[in-house]
Short mmCIF file of C-alpha atoms in Angstrom, two decimals:
data_model
loop_
_atom_site.label_atom_id
_atom_site.label_comp_id
_atom_site.label_asym_id
_atom_site.label_seq_id
_atom_site.Cartn_x
_atom_site.Cartn_y
_atom_site.Cartn_z
CA MET A 134 -0.13 -0.01 0.01
CA THR A 135 1.68 3.28 -0.99
CA VAL A 136 1.64 5.91 1.56
CA LEU A 137 0.34 9.14 -0.35
CA SER A 138 1.82 11.51 2.03
CA ALA A 139 5.28 10.46 1.33
CA PRO A 140 7.38 13.45 0.10
CA TRP A 141 7.64 11.99 -3.27
CA SER A 142 4.09 12.27 -3.93
CA LEU A 143 3.70 15.88 -3.21
CA SER A 144 3.21 18.35 -5.95
CA ILE A 145 5.90 21.27 -6.26
CA THR A 146 3.53 23.65 -4.69
CA GLU A 147 2.73 21.46 -1.78
CA ALA A 148 6.60 20.74 -1.21
CA ALA A 149 7.58 24.32 -1.59
CA LEU A 150 5.20 25.39 1.15
CA GLN A 151 6.53 22.68 3.38
CA ILE A 152 10.09 23.54 2.64
CA ARG A 153 9.39 27.27 3.25
CA ALA A 154 7.71 26.53 6.67
CA GLY A 155 10.68 24.41 7.49
CA ASP A 156 8.49 21.25 7.75
CA LEU A 157 10.40 19.43 4.85
CA LYS A 158 14.18 19.54 4.24
CA PRO A 159 15.25 19.28 0.77
CA SER A 160 17.31 16.24 1.25
CA ASN A 161 14.45 14.15 2.83
CA LEU A 162 12.47 15.19 -0.32
CA VAL A 163 15.43 14.15 -2.72
CA ARG A 164 15.98 10.98 -0.71
CA SER A 165 12.39 10.18 -0.96
CA THR A 166 12.40 10.47 -4.58
CA LEU A 167 15.77 8.53 -5.10
CA SER A 168 14.09 5.75 -3.17
CA ARG A 169 11.05 5.77 -5.56
CA ILE A 170 13.38 5.65 -8.36
CA GLU A 171 15.41 2.70 -7.12
CA GLN A 172 12.09 0.93 -6.59
CA LEU A 173 10.39 1.61 -9.87
CA ASP A 174 12.94 2.55 -12.56
CA PRO A 175 13.91 -0.94 -13.06
CA LEU A 176 10.22 -1.43 -14.05
CA VAL A 177 9.65 1.94 -15.91
CA ARG A 178 13.16 2.72 -17.38
CA ALA A 179 12.54 6.36 -17.50
CA PHE A 180 16.25 7.31 -16.62
CA VAL A 181 19.40 6.86 -18.58
CA VAL A 182 21.43 7.99 -15.50
CA VAL A 183 20.60 8.72 -11.83
CA ASP A 184 22.86 11.05 -10.05
CA ARG A 185 22.31 10.06 -6.53
CA GLN A 186 25.62 11.52 -5.13
CA GLY A 187 25.26 14.78 -6.76
CA ALA A 188 21.69 15.20 -5.91
CA LEU A 189 22.20 14.43 -2.18
CA ALA A 190 25.21 16.71 -2.26
CA ARG A 191 23.22 19.65 -3.70
CA ALA A 192 20.13 18.85 -1.41
CA ALA A 193 22.47 19.16 1.50
CA GLU A 194 23.61 22.54 0.56
CA LEU A 195 19.94 23.56 0.08
CA ASP A 196 19.24 22.39 3.45
CA ALA A 197 21.94 24.58 4.89
CA GLU A 198 20.52 27.60 3.06
CA GLN A 199 17.08 26.64 4.44
CA ALA A 200 18.50 26.37 8.02
CA HIS A 201 19.79 30.09 7.51
CA GLY A 202 16.34 31.19 6.33
CA VAL A 203 17.45 31.37 2.72
CA ILE A 204 14.80 30.02 0.21
CA ARG A 205 15.50 30.51 -3.38
CA GLY A 206 11.75 30.30 -4.47
CA PRO A 207 9.29 27.53 -5.02
CA LEU A 208 11.75 25.23 -6.79
CA HIS A 209 14.14 25.20 -3.58
CA GLY A 210 15.13 21.55 -3.20
CA ILE A 211 12.64 20.21 -5.82
CA PRO A 212 14.01 17.10 -7.63
CA ILE A 213 13.70 17.26 -11.39
CA ALA A 214 14.67 15.04 -14.34
CA VAL A 215 16.33 16.42 -17.35
CA LYS A 216 15.82 15.05 -20.71
CA ASP A 217 19.03 13.54 -22.12
CA ILE A 218 19.28 15.92 -24.91
CA PHE A 219 19.87 18.87 -22.56
CA ASP A 220 23.66 19.42 -21.59
CA VAL A 221 24.08 18.96 -17.78
CA LYS A 222 27.57 19.91 -16.62
CA GLY A 223 29.79 16.66 -15.99
CA PHE A 224 27.45 14.20 -17.74
CA ALA A 225 27.66 13.19 -21.47
CA THR A 226 24.56 14.25 -23.61
CA GLY A 227 23.40 10.88 -24.87
CA CYS A 228 20.36 11.87 -27.11
CA GLY A 229 19.10 8.40 -26.94
CA SER A 230 21.67 7.30 -29.53
CA ARG A 231 24.72 4.93 -29.71
CA ALA A 232 26.01 7.47 -32.27
CA TYR A 233 26.61 10.00 -29.26
CA GLU A 234 28.45 7.40 -27.21
CA GLY A 235 31.99 8.28 -26.52
CA ARG A 236 31.42 12.10 -26.20
CA PRO A 237 32.87 13.92 -23.33
CA PRO A 238 30.85 15.06 -20.41
CA ALA A 239 29.15 18.64 -20.99
CA ALA A 240 31.47 21.48 -19.79
CA GLU A 241 28.57 23.53 -18.86
CA ASP A 242 24.66 23.43 -18.23
CA SER A 243 22.45 24.28 -20.99
CA THR A 244 20.66 27.59 -20.19
CA ALA A 245 17.37 25.85 -19.11
CA VAL A 246 19.01 23.66 -16.74
CA ALA A 247 21.33 26.50 -15.25
CA ARG A 248 18.29 28.44 -14.71
CA LEU A 249 16.43 25.79 -12.94
CA ARG A 250 19.47 25.18 -10.74
CA ALA A 251 19.78 28.67 -9.76
CA ALA A 252 16.04 28.53 -8.86
CA GLY A 253 16.96 25.82 -6.37
CA ALA A 254 15.97 22.54 -8.41
CA VAL A 255 17.94 19.39 -7.86
CA ILE A 256 18.73 17.28 -10.78
CA VAL A 257 18.25 13.72 -9.71
CA GLY A 258 19.08 12.19 -13.31
CA LYS A 259 18.66 12.33 -16.92
CA SER A 260 15.52 10.99 -18.65
CA THR A 261 15.34 8.94 -21.73
CA SER A 262 14.54 10.44 -25.13
CA HIS A 263 13.76 8.84 -28.37
CA GLU A 264 16.73 8.60 -30.49
CA LEU A 265 17.87 12.11 -31.53
CA ALA A 266 14.56 13.44 -30.29
CA CYS A 267 13.13 12.06 -33.31
CA GLY A 268 10.12 9.81 -32.59
CA VAL A 269 7.18 8.99 -30.41
CA TYR A 270 8.04 5.72 -28.92
CA THR A 271 11.07 6.32 -26.63
CA PRO A 272 12.28 2.64 -25.99
CA PRO A 273 13.11 1.12 -23.66
CA THR A 274 10.83 3.39 -21.52
CA ARG A 275 7.35 1.89 -20.51
CA ASN A 276 4.25 3.85 -19.89
CA PRO A 277 3.37 3.60 -16.00
CA TRP A 278 -0.32 3.22 -16.92
CA ASN A 279 0.19 0.16 -18.91
CA LEU A 280 3.81 -1.23 -19.07
CA ASP A 281 2.98 -2.85 -22.44
CA ARG A 282 2.39 0.66 -23.87
CA ILE A 283 4.61 3.46 -25.16
CA PRO A 284 5.21 6.68 -22.90
CA GLY A 285 5.21 8.66 -26.16
CA GLY A 286 8.14 10.80 -27.12
CA SER A 287 10.59 12.10 -27.65
CA SER A 288 10.35 13.45 -24.10
CA GLY A 289 9.14 9.79 -23.03
CA GLY A 290 11.26 9.44 -19.98
CA SER A 291 10.20 12.80 -18.53
CA GLY A 292 6.50 11.89 -18.91
CA ALA A 293 6.87 8.39 -17.42
CA ALA A 294 9.16 9.47 -14.64
CA LEU A 295 6.42 12.09 -13.42
CA ALA A 296 3.63 9.61 -13.87
CA ALA A 297 5.51 7.14 -11.65
CA GLY A 298 6.00 9.71 -9.00
CA MET A 299 9.84 9.43 -9.61
CA VAL A 300 10.27 13.22 -9.78
CA LEU A 301 8.28 16.50 -9.07
CA GLY A 302 9.06 18.13 -12.50
CA ALA A 303 11.12 17.40 -15.73
CA THR A 304 12.19 19.25 -18.84
CA GLY A 305 11.42 18.37 -22.52
CA SER A 306 11.71 19.66 -25.99
CA ASP A 307 8.85 19.81 -28.59
CA THR A 308 9.42 19.95 -32.19
CA GLY A 309 6.32 18.26 -33.45
CA GLY A 310 4.65 17.31 -29.87
CA SER A 311 7.47 15.99 -28.01
CA ILE A 312 6.38 17.43 -24.71
CA ARG A 313 2.62 17.07 -25.15
CA ILE A 314 2.65 13.59 -26.56
CA PRO A 315 4.22 12.04 -23.38
CA ALA A 316 2.28 14.44 -21.29
CA ALA A 317 -1.11 13.10 -22.81
CA LEU A 318 -0.05 9.49 -22.81
CA CYS A 319 1.35 9.68 -19.36
CA GLY A 320 -1.48 11.60 -17.88
CA VAL A 321 0.78 14.89 -16.74
CA VAL A 322 0.87 18.42 -17.81
CA GLY A 323 3.32 19.79 -20.41
CA ILE A 324 3.84 23.44 -21.56
CA LYS A 325 5.25 24.13 -24.93
CA PRO A 326 5.80 27.84 -24.64
CA THR A 327 6.02 30.24 -27.53
CA TYR A 328 9.00 29.73 -29.88
CA GLY A 329 11.82 31.61 -28.32
CA ARG A 330 10.50 31.90 -24.88
CA VAL A 331 12.90 29.53 -23.41
CA SER A 332 16.59 29.41 -24.61
CA ARG A 333 17.60 26.38 -26.91
CA ALA A 334 21.32 26.98 -25.68
CA GLY A 335 23.08 23.67 -24.85
CA VAL A 336 20.05 21.50 -25.99
CA ALA A 337 20.70 19.17 -29.10
CA ALA A 338 18.65 20.50 -32.06
CA LEU A 339 16.24 18.25 -33.92
CA SER A 340 14.95 21.19 -36.10
CA TRP A 341 16.12 24.72 -35.26
CA SER A 342 13.09 26.49 -36.55
CA LEU A 343 10.52 24.22 -34.81
CA ASP A 344 12.39 23.31 -31.51
CA HIS A 345 10.70 24.43 -28.27
CA ILE A 346 11.97 23.93 -24.78
CA GLY A 347 9.67 23.57 -21.82
CA PRO A 348 8.68 21.70 -18.57
CA LEU A 349 6.26 18.84 -17.64
CA ALA A 350 4.85 18.32 -14.37
CA ARG A 351 2.07 16.95 -12.51
CA SER A 352 -0.19 19.77 -12.46
CA VAL A 353 -0.65 23.24 -14.30
CA ASP A 354 0.64 25.27 -11.16
CA ASP A 355 3.79 23.00 -11.06
CA ALA A 356 4.61 23.34 -14.72
CA ALA A 357 4.01 26.98 -14.49
CA LEU A 358 6.52 27.32 -11.74
CA LEU A 359 9.08 25.34 -13.61
CA LEU A 360 8.58 27.57 -16.87
CA THR A 361 8.83 30.70 -14.75
CA ALA A 362 12.33 29.72 -13.92
CA MET A 363 13.12 28.70 -17.47
CA VAL A 364 12.37 31.83 -19.45
CA GLY A 365 14.27 34.66 -20.51
CA ALA A 366 16.59 36.21 -22.97
CA ASP A 367 19.91 34.46 -23.55
CA PRO A 368 23.10 35.63 -25.44
CA ARG A 369 23.79 32.02 -26.29
CA ASP A 370 20.58 31.73 -28.26
CA ARG A 371 19.85 34.42 -30.75
CA THR A 372 16.20 33.22 -31.09
CA ALA A 373 15.55 33.56 -27.35
CA SER A 374 12.98 36.44 -26.75
CA THR A 375 13.93 39.49 -24.84
CA ARG A 376 10.44 40.09 -23.86
CA GLN A 377 9.28 40.37 -20.32
CA PRO A 378 8.80 37.05 -18.72
CA PRO A 379 5.13 36.12 -18.11
CA ASP A 380 3.40 36.56 -14.86
CA LEU A 381 2.18 32.87 -14.36
CA SER A 382 1.16 33.06 -10.73
CA THR A 383 -2.36 32.23 -9.71
CA ASP A 384 -4.89 34.87 -9.70
CA SER A 385 -8.13 35.23 -7.91
CA VAL A 386 -10.48 35.15 -11.29
CA ASP A 387 -12.24 31.81 -10.92
CA SER A 388 -14.30 32.07 -14.04
CA LEU A 389 -13.58 32.32 -17.73
CA LYS A 390 -16.31 34.80 -18.32
CA GLY A 391 -15.20 37.00 -21.42
CA VAL A 392 -12.81 34.36 -22.63
CA ARG A 393 -13.41 33.16 -26.15
CA ILE A 394 -12.30 29.77 -27.09
CA GLY A 395 -12.11 28.37 -30.51
CA VAL A 396 -12.36 24.64 -31.42
CA PRO A 397 -10.60 24.29 -34.84
CA ARG A 398 -12.31 21.18 -36.66
CA THR A 399 -9.96 20.54 -39.50
CA LEU A 400 -7.26 18.08 -38.94
CA PHE A 401 -7.97 17.48 -35.31
CA TYR A 402 -11.04 15.22 -35.94
CA ASP A 403 -10.03 13.55 -39.19
CA GLY A 404 -9.52 10.35 -37.15
CA ILE A 405 -10.12 10.16 -33.42
CA GLU A 406 -10.88 7.56 -30.84
CA PRO A 407 -14.40 7.90 -29.39
CA ALA A 408 -12.77 8.16 -25.61
CA VAL A 409 -10.88 11.13 -26.83
CA GLN A 410 -13.67 12.88 -28.72
CA SER A 411 -15.86 12.44 -25.75
CA ALA A 412 -13.22 14.00 -23.39
CA VAL A 413 -13.11 16.97 -25.68
CA GLU A 414 -16.86 17.44 -25.74
CA ARG A 415 -16.95 17.08 -21.97
CA ALA A 416 -14.26 19.76 -21.68
CA ARG A 417 -16.03 22.04 -23.90
CA LEU A 418 -18.94 21.79 -21.58
CA THR A 419 -16.80 22.46 -18.54
CA LEU A 420 -15.38 25.57 -20.10
CA VAL A 421 -18.83 26.85 -21.04
CA ASP A 422 -19.96 26.17 -17.40
CA LEU A 423 -16.86 28.40 -16.13
CA GLY A 424 -18.31 31.10 -18.35
CA ALA A 425 -16.37 30.74 -21.67
CA ALA A 426 -17.86 31.27 -25.11
CA VAL A 427 -16.86 28.19 -27.19
CA VAL A 428 -17.14 28.53 -31.18
CA ASP A 429 -16.29 25.88 -33.81
CA LEU A 430 -14.21 27.09 -36.52
CA GLU A 431 -12.57 25.66 -39.87
CA ILE A 432 -8.94 26.52 -40.78
CA PRO A 433 -8.41 24.75 -44.07
CA GLU A 434 -4.78 25.48 -44.18
CA LEU A 435 -4.04 23.26 -41.27
CA ALA A 436 -4.47 20.30 -43.72
CA TRP A 437 -0.95 21.12 -44.88
CA THR A 438 0.37 20.39 -41.50
CA LEU A 439 2.01 17.18 -41.82
CA ALA A 440 3.54 17.61 -45.23
CA ALA A 441 5.12 21.05 -43.95
CA GLU A 442 6.07 19.64 -40.67
CA PHE A 443 8.00 16.43 -41.74
CA THR A 444 9.77 18.20 -44.70
CA ILE A 445 11.23 21.01 -42.45
CA VAL A 446 12.12 18.42 -39.58
CA LEU A 447 13.69 16.08 -41.98
CA SER A 448 15.69 18.74 -43.90
CA GLU A 449 16.76 20.64 -40.89
CA ALA A 450 17.65 17.41 -38.90
CA ALA A 451 19.54 16.08 -41.81
CA SER A 452 21.58 19.37 -41.84
CA TYR A 453 22.11 19.32 -38.03
CA HIS A 454 23.36 15.75 -38.17
CA GLU A 455 25.15 15.90 -41.38
CA GLU A 456 28.57 15.18 -39.90
CA LEU A 457 27.18 12.21 -37.59
CA LEU A 458 25.58 10.74 -40.74
CA ARG A 459 29.04 10.56 -42.66
CA THR A 460 30.95 9.35 -39.55
CA ARG A 461 28.63 7.25 -37.41
CA ALA A 462 25.53 6.56 -39.51
CA GLN A 463 26.17 2.86 -38.47
CA ASP A 464 25.43 3.66 -34.97
CA ILE A 465 22.10 5.38 -35.68
CA GLY A 466 19.19 3.23 -35.41
CA GLU A 467 17.46 1.99 -38.57
CA GLU A 468 14.28 4.20 -38.25
CA VAL A 469 15.92 7.48 -37.52
CA ARG A 470 18.76 6.82 -39.68
CA GLY A 471 16.31 6.39 -42.76
CA LEU A 472 14.61 9.47 -41.91
CA LEU A 473 17.90 11.56 -41.81
CA GLU A 474 19.16 9.89 -44.99
CA ALA A 475 15.95 10.87 -47.00
CA GLY A 476 16.19 14.31 -45.37
CA SER A 477 19.64 14.59 -46.88
CA LEU A 478 18.23 14.12 -50.34
CA LEU A 479 15.08 16.47 -50.43
CA PRO A 480 15.37 19.30 -52.79
CA ALA A 481 15.77 22.89 -51.25
CA VAL A 482 12.85 24.07 -53.29
CA GLN A 483 10.66 21.39 -51.37
CA TYR A 484 12.03 22.74 -48.00
CA LEU A 485 11.21 26.33 -49.07
CA ARG A 486 7.80 25.25 -50.17
CA ALA A 487 7.24 23.84 -46.68
CA GLN A 488 8.40 26.97 -44.98
CA ARG A 489 6.08 28.97 -47.41
CA ALA A 490 3.18 26.70 -46.59
CA ARG A 491 4.00 27.40 -42.86
CA THR A 492 3.60 31.06 -43.45
CA ARG A 493 -0.02 30.41 -44.92
CA ILE A 494 -0.72 28.23 -41.90
CA GLN A 495 0.52 31.11 -39.50
CA GLU A 496 -1.47 33.52 -41.29
CA ALA A 497 -4.52 31.56 -41.38
CA VAL A 498 -4.29 30.81 -37.64
CA HIS A 499 -3.77 34.47 -36.91
CA ALA A 500 -6.85 35.35 -38.89
CA ALA A 501 -8.97 32.88 -37.08
CA PHE A 502 -7.91 34.33 -33.72
CA ALA A 503 -8.49 37.95 -35.03
CA SER A 504 -11.92 37.27 -36.73
CA GLN A 505 -13.41 35.36 -34.22
CA LYS A 506 -11.80 37.59 -31.13
CA LEU A 507 -10.31 34.26 -29.81
CA ASP A 508 -8.09 34.10 -26.83
CA VAL A 509 -7.28 30.17 -26.87
CA LEU A 510 -7.79 27.29 -29.22
CA LEU A 511 -9.07 23.96 -27.67
CA ALA A 512 -8.12 20.65 -29.29
CA PRO A 513 -7.31 17.15 -28.28
CA THR A 514 -3.52 16.64 -27.68
CA LEU A 515 -3.71 13.33 -29.43
CA PRO A 516 -6.53 11.60 -31.42
CA ALA A 517 -5.65 8.35 -29.42
CA THR A 518 -4.48 6.93 -26.09
CA ALA A 519 -1.01 5.20 -25.78
CA ALA A 520 -0.06 2.62 -28.45
CA MET A 521 1.50 -0.73 -27.81
CA ALA A 522 5.32 -0.67 -27.92
CA ASN A 523 5.03 -2.94 -31.20
CA GLN A 524 2.21 -1.16 -32.65
CA ALA A 525 2.91 0.55 -36.03
CA SER A 526 -0.61 1.99 -36.93
CA LEU A 527 -3.84 3.14 -35.38
CA HIS A 528 -7.27 2.46 -36.69
CA PHE A 529 -10.02 5.14 -36.63
CA GLY A 530 -13.11 3.18 -38.06
CA GLU A 531 -11.95 2.36 -41.62
CA HIS A 532 -9.17 4.63 -41.66
CA GLU A 533 -5.57 3.47 -40.69
CA GLU A 534 -2.93 5.93 -39.88
CA ASP A 535 0.72 5.20 -38.70
CA VAL A 536 1.27 6.09 -35.04
CA THR A 537 3.71 8.84 -35.54
CA GLY A 538 1.68 10.53 -38.08
CA ALA A 539 -1.51 10.18 -36.17
CA PHE A 540 0.15 11.98 -33.06
CA VAL A 541 2.13 14.65 -34.86
CA ARG A 542 -0.96 15.54 -36.88
CA THR A 543 -2.66 17.26 -33.78
CA THR A 544 0.38 18.54 -32.15
CA ALA A 545 2.51 20.04 -35.00
CA PRO A 546 0.04 22.91 -35.95
CA PHE A 547 1.34 24.64 -32.66
CA ASN A 548 5.13 24.16 -33.73
CA LEU A 549 4.62 25.45 -37.18
CA THR A 550 2.94 28.48 -35.73
CA GLY A 551 5.06 28.82 -32.55
CA LEU A 552 2.01 29.33 -30.22
CA PRO A 553 2.18 28.65 -26.58
CA VAL A 554 0.48 25.51 -25.60
CA VAL A 555 -0.63 23.83 -22.26
CA ALA A 556 -1.54 20.13 -22.55
CA VAL A 557 -3.47 18.90 -19.64
CA PRO A 558 -5.09 15.44 -18.59
CA ALA A 559 -8.56 15.07 -19.48
CA GLY A 560 -9.46 11.72 -17.77
CA LEU A 561 -9.18 8.10 -18.50
CA SER A 562 -10.26 5.90 -21.52
CA PRO A 563 -12.39 2.74 -20.66
CA GLU A 564 -8.94 0.78 -20.74
CA HIS A 565 -7.61 3.23 -17.99
CA LEU A 566 -5.31 5.01 -20.28
CA PRO A 567 -4.98 8.91 -19.98
CA VAL A 568 -6.57 11.19 -22.45
CA GLY A 569 -5.41 14.61 -23.01
CA LEU A 570 -6.29 17.95 -24.50
CA GLN A 571 -4.46 21.14 -25.21
CA PHE A 572 -5.08 24.89 -25.06
CA ALA A 573 -3.10 27.20 -27.45
CA GLY A 574 -2.85 30.79 -27.14
CA ARG A 575 -1.56 33.85 -28.77
CA PRO A 576 2.15 34.33 -29.24
CA PHE A 577 3.79 35.15 -25.79
CA ASP A 578 0.40 34.96 -24.07
CA GLU A 579 1.49 32.08 -21.77
CA ARG A 580 -0.53 33.74 -19.03
CA MET A 581 -3.80 33.21 -20.76
CA VAL A 582 -3.20 29.46 -21.73
CA VAL A 583 -2.09 28.96 -18.06
CA HIS A 584 -5.16 30.61 -16.77
CA VAL A 585 -7.59 28.65 -18.96
CA ALA A 586 -5.72 25.16 -18.13
CA ARG A 587 -5.51 25.90 -14.33
CA LEU A 588 -9.37 26.53 -14.26
CA TYR A 589 -10.11 23.68 -16.57
CA GLU A 590 -7.96 21.43 -14.32
CA ARG A 591 -9.71 22.43 -11.19
CA GLU A 592 -13.10 21.78 -12.62
CA SER A 593 -12.37 18.69 -14.74
CA GLY A 594 -12.19 16.11 -12.00
CA TRP A 595 -8.76 14.91 -12.70
CA PRO A 596 -7.18 14.46 -9.09
CA LEU A 597 -4.53 16.90 -8.55
CA GLU A 598 -2.90 14.72 -5.67
CA TYR A 599 -0.84 12.01 -7.01
CA ARG A 600 -2.61 9.20 -8.53
CA GLU A 601 -0.78 5.76 -8.82
CA PRO A 602 -1.11 4.66 -12.43
CA VAL A 603 -2.68 1.25 -13.03
CA GLY A 604 0.33 -0.34 -14.45
CA LEU A 605 2.15 0.18 -11.42
CA GLN A 606 -0.44 -1.48 -9.07
CA ALA A 607 -0.15 -4.78 -10.60
CA GLY A 608 3.30 -5.49 -9.00
CA GLU A 609 4.98 -6.68 -12.21
CA SER A 610 8.43 -7.88 -12.43
CA PRO A 611 11.19 -5.62 -13.75
CA VAL A 612 12.35 -6.37 -17.19
CA MET B 110 2.07 20.86 -70.31
CA MET B 111 3.98 19.97 -67.07
CA PRO B 112 5.31 16.34 -66.98
CA GLU B 113 3.78 14.17 -64.23
CA PRO B 114 5.84 13.86 -61.04
CA LYS B 115 7.44 10.40 -60.54
CA ALA B 116 8.87 8.75 -57.65
CA PRO B 117 12.65 8.69 -57.68
CA ASP B 118 14.13 5.26 -58.64
CA LEU B 119 16.90 3.41 -56.84
CA GLY B 120 19.40 4.47 -59.33
CA LEU B 121 18.60 8.14 -58.78
CA VAL B 122 18.65 7.73 -55.03
CA ARG B 123 22.14 5.81 -55.22
CA ALA B 124 23.58 8.56 -57.77
CA LEU B 125 22.30 11.47 -55.44
CA ALA B 126 23.93 9.82 -52.25
CA HIS B 127 27.16 9.40 -54.22
CA VAL B 128 27.23 13.03 -55.45
CA LEU B 129 26.40 14.31 -52.03
CA GLY B 130 28.98 12.15 -50.35
CA LEU B 131 26.36 10.30 -48.13
CA PRO B 132 27.56 6.77 -47.22
CA LEU B 133 24.49 4.81 -48.36
CA ASP B 134 25.25 1.07 -48.87
CA ASP B 135 23.12 -1.06 -51.17
CA ALA B 136 21.25 -2.59 -48.48
CA ARG B 137 19.83 0.68 -47.36
CA ILE B 138 18.97 2.19 -50.71
CA GLY B 139 15.54 0.74 -50.92
CA ALA B 140 14.21 1.91 -47.49
CA VAL B 141 15.71 5.39 -47.94
CA GLN B 142 14.01 5.44 -51.77
CA GLN B 143 10.77 4.74 -50.05
CA ILE B 144 10.87 7.36 -47.44
CA LEU B 145 12.14 9.97 -49.97
CA ALA B 146 9.41 9.10 -52.41
CA GLY B 147 6.95 9.50 -49.58
CA GLN B 148 8.22 12.80 -48.63
CA LEU B 149 8.49 14.09 -52.10
CA ALA B 150 4.69 13.19 -52.75
CA ALA B 151 3.64 14.93 -49.36
CA GLY B 152 5.49 17.86 -50.47
CA LEU B 153 3.67 18.09 -53.75
CA SER B 154 0.41 18.28 -51.63
CA LEU B 155 1.77 21.80 -51.00
CA PRO B 156 0.50 23.43 -54.26
CA PRO B 157 2.73 26.19 -55.74
CA GLU B 158 -0.49 28.09 -56.88
CA GLU B 159 -1.70 28.39 -53.32
CA LEU B 160 1.64 29.73 -52.13
CA ARG B 161 1.82 32.51 -54.86
CA GLY B 162 3.15 35.62 -53.39
CA ILE B 163 3.98 34.12 -50.02
CA GLU B 164 7.48 34.11 -48.56
CA PRO B 165 9.16 31.46 -46.40
CA ALA B 166 8.61 31.59 -42.71
CA THR B 167 12.13 32.73 -42.14
CA VAL B 168 10.79 35.07 -39.39
CA LEU B 169 9.57 32.65 -37.11
CA LEU B 170 6.46 34.27 -35.72
CA VAL B 171 3.87 36.10 -37.32
CA ALA B 172 3.99 39.74 -35.91
CA TRP B 173 0.54 39.68 -34.33
CA GLU B 174 0.86 43.07 -32.56
#
């Protein structure tokens, strides 16, 4: 029987209150999560490396600060996982690929990690990534809700570690959904902020123009706290925004009166599991009950999403990994290697055609916001729940779609447009698998999407206290 | 009259890889040819006539203000 008051089961918000009050020491919290990792990671396999010694040493320093009345903020002593495409000083960045083996340890932290550390977060380990952040399966990691199913990807280790209660927060990257896909499949929250809101410096690229850095956590409040620590201008990344950081603190407004929400039909409902469709419909009613005006809309240009997304990703990834392809291609897995090789051969005109289509998509989405006076868009995060580890395709009635294409179809529109998105749990399917939905807002209006997601979360009935996933209750043996 | 687009054949993929210095052995040519053909076909679903006057998204966000 799990003791739910154990420190590892606390939210960041709850742990921060206890740490500030002196009721919880960072070292006790970190020790509790390390025990949880020791117990469950042989089953879930969400970590590439666990830095037990480093985490305990850092926690001891933060204990000392706490004892002297110094609290850095709400992340003081909070244990987090860092996706293994982020540089963490002293650790080699593995990117989920044998082709990265033999690289020296990172000489410095990525900017996002440095900022989280400065805010008091304790890095307990590096979480798995699908190879080169290019895929949605993330082997060998297993979904805590059903160990035969995928956690999603590419930030699959971060999603699974959170769902299993092994950390309180995590980092991810999102090029075509890689924060939101594991968030949806693992029943946690993910924020893909506006393009440029969080620096990409020190994070391995997949596609420069589509990569977004952001947090995953078990609640909207927790994810907002992590994001607040990660944002800001950075001389190491020329695309990092110099805008004022968003104020994501909770406010007293407890209704959505005056908020206008658009539900784009094109693309998102081209194939969708009934459980997901029902969840979105329920969410719509919840939002109306909260006072929002909800309107359907068509954005036909979104039909170009997959063609534009894959052309841009494959071309940019092939360029980023050009040297790797020439020198260590044999060490890249078959699936990703084939994509990179094909990307190397795509004509420049096709890449530019995709970037031009992207402009059309951006303009069309902007026009929809403007003409309908929208504040946010509501959409299913994914059209389906977690696939089996060996499953190649999904069936939506008569329609068959490959798993990667189906998942990216509903997430990539917001990579192409760069809009901020919060992905939240929206209940469980009849098979006890999490279903998710997403709220997308205007550029740099993270405050609005967090506000709407926070109120939806409170009303939706998804429990904010830690909920043990079904897959971990069966007491299966490690593999 | 524009010629109908055709999928790249194995010989073309082999030749392109050779010219670009991409180490692509014979055992892999077929798989790469299939992915490339799929991507090229998908790219053609972005019709040039719909993109007339449109510039690439080199500025990464639409200026909404």
